[in-house]
Short mmCIF file of C-alpha atoms in Angstrom, two decimals:
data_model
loop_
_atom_site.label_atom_id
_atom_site.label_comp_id
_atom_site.label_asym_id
_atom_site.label_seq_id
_atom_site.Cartn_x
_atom_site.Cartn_y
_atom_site.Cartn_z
CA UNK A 1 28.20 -53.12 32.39
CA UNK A 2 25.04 -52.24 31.27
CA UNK A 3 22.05 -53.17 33.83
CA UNK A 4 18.32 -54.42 32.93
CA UNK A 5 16.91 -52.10 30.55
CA UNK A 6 13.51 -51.54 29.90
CA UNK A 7 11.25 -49.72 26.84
CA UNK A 8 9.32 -47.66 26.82
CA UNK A 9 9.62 -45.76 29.88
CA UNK A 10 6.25 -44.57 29.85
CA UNK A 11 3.11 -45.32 27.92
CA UNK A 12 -0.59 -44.19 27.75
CA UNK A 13 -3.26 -46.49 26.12
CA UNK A 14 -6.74 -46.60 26.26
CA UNK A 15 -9.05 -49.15 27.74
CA UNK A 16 -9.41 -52.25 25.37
CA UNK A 17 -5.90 -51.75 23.82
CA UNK A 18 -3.29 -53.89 23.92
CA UNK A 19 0.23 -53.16 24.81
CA UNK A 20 3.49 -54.92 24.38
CA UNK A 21 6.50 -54.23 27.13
CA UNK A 22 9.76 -54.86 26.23
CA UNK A 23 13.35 -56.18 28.49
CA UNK A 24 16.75 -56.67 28.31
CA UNK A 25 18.62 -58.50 31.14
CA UNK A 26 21.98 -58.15 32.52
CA UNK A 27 24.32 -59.51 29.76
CA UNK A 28 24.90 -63.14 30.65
CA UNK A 29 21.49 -63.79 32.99
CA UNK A 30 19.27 -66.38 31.60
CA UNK A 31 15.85 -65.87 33.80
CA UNK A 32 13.85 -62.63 33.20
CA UNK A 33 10.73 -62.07 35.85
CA UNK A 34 8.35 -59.62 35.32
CA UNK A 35 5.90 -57.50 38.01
CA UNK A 36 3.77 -55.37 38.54
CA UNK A 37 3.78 -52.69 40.99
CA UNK A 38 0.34 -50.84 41.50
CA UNK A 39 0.70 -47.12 43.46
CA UNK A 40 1.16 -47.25 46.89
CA UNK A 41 1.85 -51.02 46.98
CA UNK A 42 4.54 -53.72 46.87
CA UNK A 43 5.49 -55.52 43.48
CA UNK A 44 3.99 -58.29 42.67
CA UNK A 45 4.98 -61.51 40.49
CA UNK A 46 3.79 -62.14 37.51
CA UNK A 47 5.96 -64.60 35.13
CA UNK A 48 9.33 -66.16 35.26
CA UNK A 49 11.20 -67.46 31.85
CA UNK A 50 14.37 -69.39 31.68
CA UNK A 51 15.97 -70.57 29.02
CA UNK A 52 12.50 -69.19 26.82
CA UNK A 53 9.99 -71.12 29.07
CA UNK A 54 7.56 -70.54 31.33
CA UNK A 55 8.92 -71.45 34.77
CA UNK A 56 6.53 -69.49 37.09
CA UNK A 57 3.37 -67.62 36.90
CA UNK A 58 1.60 -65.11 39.20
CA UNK A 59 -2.15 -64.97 40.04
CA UNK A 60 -2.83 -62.41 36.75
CA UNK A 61 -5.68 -63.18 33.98
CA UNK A 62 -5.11 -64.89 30.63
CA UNK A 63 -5.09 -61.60 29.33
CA UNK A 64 -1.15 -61.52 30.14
CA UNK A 65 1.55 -63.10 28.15
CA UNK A 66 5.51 -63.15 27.73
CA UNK A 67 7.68 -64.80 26.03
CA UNK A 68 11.63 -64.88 26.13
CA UNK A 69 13.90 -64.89 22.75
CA UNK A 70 16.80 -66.94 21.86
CA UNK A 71 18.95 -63.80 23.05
CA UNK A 72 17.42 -63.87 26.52
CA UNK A 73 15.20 -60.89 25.91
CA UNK A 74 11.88 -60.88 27.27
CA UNK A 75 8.02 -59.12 26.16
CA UNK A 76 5.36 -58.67 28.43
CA UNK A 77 2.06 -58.96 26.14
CA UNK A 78 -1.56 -57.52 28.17
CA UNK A 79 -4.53 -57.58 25.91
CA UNK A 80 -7.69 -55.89 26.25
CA UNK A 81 -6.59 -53.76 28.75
CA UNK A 82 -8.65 -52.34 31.74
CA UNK A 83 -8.21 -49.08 33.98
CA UNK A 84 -6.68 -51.16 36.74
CA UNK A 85 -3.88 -52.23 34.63
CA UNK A 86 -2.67 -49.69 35.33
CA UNK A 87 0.52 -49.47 37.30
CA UNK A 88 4.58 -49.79 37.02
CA UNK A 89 6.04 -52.62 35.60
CA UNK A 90 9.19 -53.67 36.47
CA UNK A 91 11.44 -56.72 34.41
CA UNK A 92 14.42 -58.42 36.65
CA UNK A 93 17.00 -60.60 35.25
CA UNK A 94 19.19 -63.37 37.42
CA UNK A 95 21.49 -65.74 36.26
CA UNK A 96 19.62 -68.84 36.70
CA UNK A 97 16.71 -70.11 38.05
CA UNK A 98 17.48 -70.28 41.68
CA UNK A 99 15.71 -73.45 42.51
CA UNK A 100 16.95 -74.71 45.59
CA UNK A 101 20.02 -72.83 46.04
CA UNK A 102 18.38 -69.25 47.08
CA UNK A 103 21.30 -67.54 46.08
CA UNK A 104 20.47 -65.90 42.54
CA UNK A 105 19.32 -62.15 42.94
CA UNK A 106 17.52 -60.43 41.37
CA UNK A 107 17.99 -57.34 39.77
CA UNK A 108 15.47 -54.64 38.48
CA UNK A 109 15.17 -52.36 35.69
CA UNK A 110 13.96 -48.83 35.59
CA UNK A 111 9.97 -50.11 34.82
CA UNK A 112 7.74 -49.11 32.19
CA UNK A 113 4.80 -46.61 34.06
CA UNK A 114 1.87 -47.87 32.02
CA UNK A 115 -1.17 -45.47 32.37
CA UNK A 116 -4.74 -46.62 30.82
CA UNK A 117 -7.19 -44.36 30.65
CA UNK B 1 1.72 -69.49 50.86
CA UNK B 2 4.19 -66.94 51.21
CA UNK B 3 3.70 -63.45 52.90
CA UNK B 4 5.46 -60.07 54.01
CA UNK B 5 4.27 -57.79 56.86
CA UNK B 6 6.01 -54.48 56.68
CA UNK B 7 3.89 -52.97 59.42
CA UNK B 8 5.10 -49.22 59.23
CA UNK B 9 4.07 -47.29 56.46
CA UNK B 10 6.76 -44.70 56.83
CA UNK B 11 9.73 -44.25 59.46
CA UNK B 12 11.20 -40.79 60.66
CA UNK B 13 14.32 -40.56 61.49
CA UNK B 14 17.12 -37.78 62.68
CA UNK B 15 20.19 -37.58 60.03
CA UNK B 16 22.86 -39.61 62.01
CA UNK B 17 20.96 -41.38 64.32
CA UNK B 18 20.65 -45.19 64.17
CA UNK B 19 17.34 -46.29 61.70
CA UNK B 20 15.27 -49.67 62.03
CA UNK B 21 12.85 -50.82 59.06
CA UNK B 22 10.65 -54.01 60.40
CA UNK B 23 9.89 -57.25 58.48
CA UNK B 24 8.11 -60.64 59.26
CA UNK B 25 7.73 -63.25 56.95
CA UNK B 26 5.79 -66.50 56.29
CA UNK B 27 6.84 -68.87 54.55
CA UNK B 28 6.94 -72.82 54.22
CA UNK B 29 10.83 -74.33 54.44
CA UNK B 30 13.65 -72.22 54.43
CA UNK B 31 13.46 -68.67 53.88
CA UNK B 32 15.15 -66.84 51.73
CA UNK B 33 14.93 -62.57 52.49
CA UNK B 34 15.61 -59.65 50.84
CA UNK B 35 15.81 -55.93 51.03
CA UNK B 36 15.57 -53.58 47.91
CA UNK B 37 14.99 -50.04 47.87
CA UNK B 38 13.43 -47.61 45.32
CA UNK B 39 13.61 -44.21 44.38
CA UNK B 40 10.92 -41.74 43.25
CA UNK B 41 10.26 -42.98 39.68
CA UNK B 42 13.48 -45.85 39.51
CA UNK B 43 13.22 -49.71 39.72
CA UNK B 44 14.06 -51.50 42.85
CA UNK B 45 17.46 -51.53 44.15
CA UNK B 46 18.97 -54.38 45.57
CA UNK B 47 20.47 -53.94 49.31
CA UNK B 48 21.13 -57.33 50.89
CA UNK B 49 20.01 -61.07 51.28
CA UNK B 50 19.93 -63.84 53.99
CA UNK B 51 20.59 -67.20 52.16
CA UNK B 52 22.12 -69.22 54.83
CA UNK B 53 24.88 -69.07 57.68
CA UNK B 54 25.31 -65.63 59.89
CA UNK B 55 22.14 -64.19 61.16
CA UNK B 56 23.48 -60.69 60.69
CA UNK B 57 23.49 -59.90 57.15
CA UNK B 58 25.62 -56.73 55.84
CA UNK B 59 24.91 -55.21 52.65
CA UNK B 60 25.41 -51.76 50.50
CA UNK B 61 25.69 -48.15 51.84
CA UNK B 62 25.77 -49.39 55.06
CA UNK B 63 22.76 -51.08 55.62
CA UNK B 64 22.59 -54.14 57.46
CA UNK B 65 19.31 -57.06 58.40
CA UNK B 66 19.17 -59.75 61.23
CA UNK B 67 17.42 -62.78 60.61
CA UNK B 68 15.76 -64.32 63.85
CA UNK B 69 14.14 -67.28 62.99
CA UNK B 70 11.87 -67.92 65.70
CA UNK B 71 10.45 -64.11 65.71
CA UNK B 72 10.23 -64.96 61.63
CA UNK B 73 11.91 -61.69 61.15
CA UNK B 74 13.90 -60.11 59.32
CA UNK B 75 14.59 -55.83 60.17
CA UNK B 76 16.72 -53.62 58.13
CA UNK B 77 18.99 -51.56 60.38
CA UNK B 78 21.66 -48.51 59.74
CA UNK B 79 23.61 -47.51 62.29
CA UNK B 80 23.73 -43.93 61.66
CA UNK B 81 21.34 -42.69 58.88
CA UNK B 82 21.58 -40.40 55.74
CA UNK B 83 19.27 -37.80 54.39
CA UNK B 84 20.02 -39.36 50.97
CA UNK B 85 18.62 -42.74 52.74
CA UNK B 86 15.04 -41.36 51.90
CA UNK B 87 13.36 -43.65 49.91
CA UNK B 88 10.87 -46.55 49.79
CA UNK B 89 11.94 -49.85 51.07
CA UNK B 90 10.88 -53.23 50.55
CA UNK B 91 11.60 -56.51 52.35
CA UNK B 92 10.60 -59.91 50.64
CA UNK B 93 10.64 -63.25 50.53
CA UNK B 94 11.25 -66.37 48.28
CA UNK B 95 10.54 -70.11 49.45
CA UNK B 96 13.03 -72.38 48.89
CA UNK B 97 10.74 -74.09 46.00
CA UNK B 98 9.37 -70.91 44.28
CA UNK B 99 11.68 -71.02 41.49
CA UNK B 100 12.04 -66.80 41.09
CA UNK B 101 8.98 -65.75 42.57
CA UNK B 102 9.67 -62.66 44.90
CA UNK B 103 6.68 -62.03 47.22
CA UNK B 104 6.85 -58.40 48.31
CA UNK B 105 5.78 -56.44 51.37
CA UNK B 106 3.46 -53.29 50.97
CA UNK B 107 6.76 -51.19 51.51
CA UNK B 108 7.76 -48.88 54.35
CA UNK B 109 8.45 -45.15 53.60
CA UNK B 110 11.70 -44.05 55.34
CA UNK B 111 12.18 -40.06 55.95
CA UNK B 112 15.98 -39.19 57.48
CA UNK B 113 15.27 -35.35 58.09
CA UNK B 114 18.34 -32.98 58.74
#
């Protein structure tokens, strides 16, 4: 079975442009999470979706945005981008939205290396 | 709020002799902990978890983590380490009311050298 998969693998932009990242969970997982991992420096949480809403968000600016399709799919939307945006983004999928139970895991794709310059 | 203290940047290690990766925690309730791993330029790979029940979790390739609750710990162990165990590795944690949200150590560097 195929694993998370994430496009593109790596992308440049320039400061001020706007870049759209894109997921594909685990076939039959219904939560995407996305983070983002600056060099040197642990992951860190920026939105969960379930079920195509918003279930959790991170301490980021406005300027990021997801959203999750009907087929579980997920986009990670950053506008007006800035040199410390820098940074590996990584998309995990689980089967549901853990809640109280602790015992979805989560499991990572590849990243997208996003480098603004 | 939940935290992670990795406090080892990196770890060096003999091929075949037993390895040790610390992790404390913070966190309000019950704690749920896990260990990933990444390779240069891949994603994080899942190793284990501690949900509930034995304090000695076991995982893959090997690897194992004790839970001890009143050091709020939580240290990845091998007995007997490979070179191909090289890699960056990450404990974190997940309170019990965080929905998905992973909070990650900084991430300890481990070096097995032949």
């Amino acid at each position: 079975d195929a694993g998370v998969t994430q496009s593109p693998t790596h992308l440049i932009k320039t400061r001020g442009q706007h870049v759209t990242l894109r997921c594909s969970p685990i076939s039959g997982h219904k939560s995407v999470s996305w983070y983002q991992q600056v060099l040197g420096q642990g992951p860190q949480f920026i939105f969960q979706y379930y079920e195509k809403e918003e279930r959790g968000r991170g301490n980021f600016p406005d300027r990021f945005s997801a959203r999750q399709f009907p087929n579980y799919s997920s986009e990670l939307n950053v506008n007006a981008l800035l040199l410390g945006d820098s940074a590996l983004y990584l998309c995990a999928s689980s089967f549901g939205l853990a809640g109280g139970s602790g015992t979805d895991t989560q499991y990572f794709g590849p990243g997208t290396r996003l480098t603004v310059l | 709020a939940q935290s992670v203290a990795q406090p080892e940047d990196q770890v060096n290690v003999a091929e075949g002799n037993p390895l040790t990766v610390k992790c404390t925690y913070s966190v309000s309730g019950n704690p749920y902990l896990f260990w990933y791993v990444q390779y240069p330029n891949r994603g994080l790979q899942f190793l284990l978890k501690y949900i509930t029940g034995d304090n000695l979790v076991k995982g893959s390739y090997g690897f194992e983590a004790e839970f001890n609750k009143s050091q709020t710990s939580f240290h990845l162990k091998k007995p007997s380490a490979l070179v191909s165990d090289s890699a960056l590795y990450f404990c974190a944690v997940r309170a019990y009311n965080a929905g998905n949200m992973l909070t990650f150590g900084g991430g300890t560097r481990l070096m097995v050298k032949p």
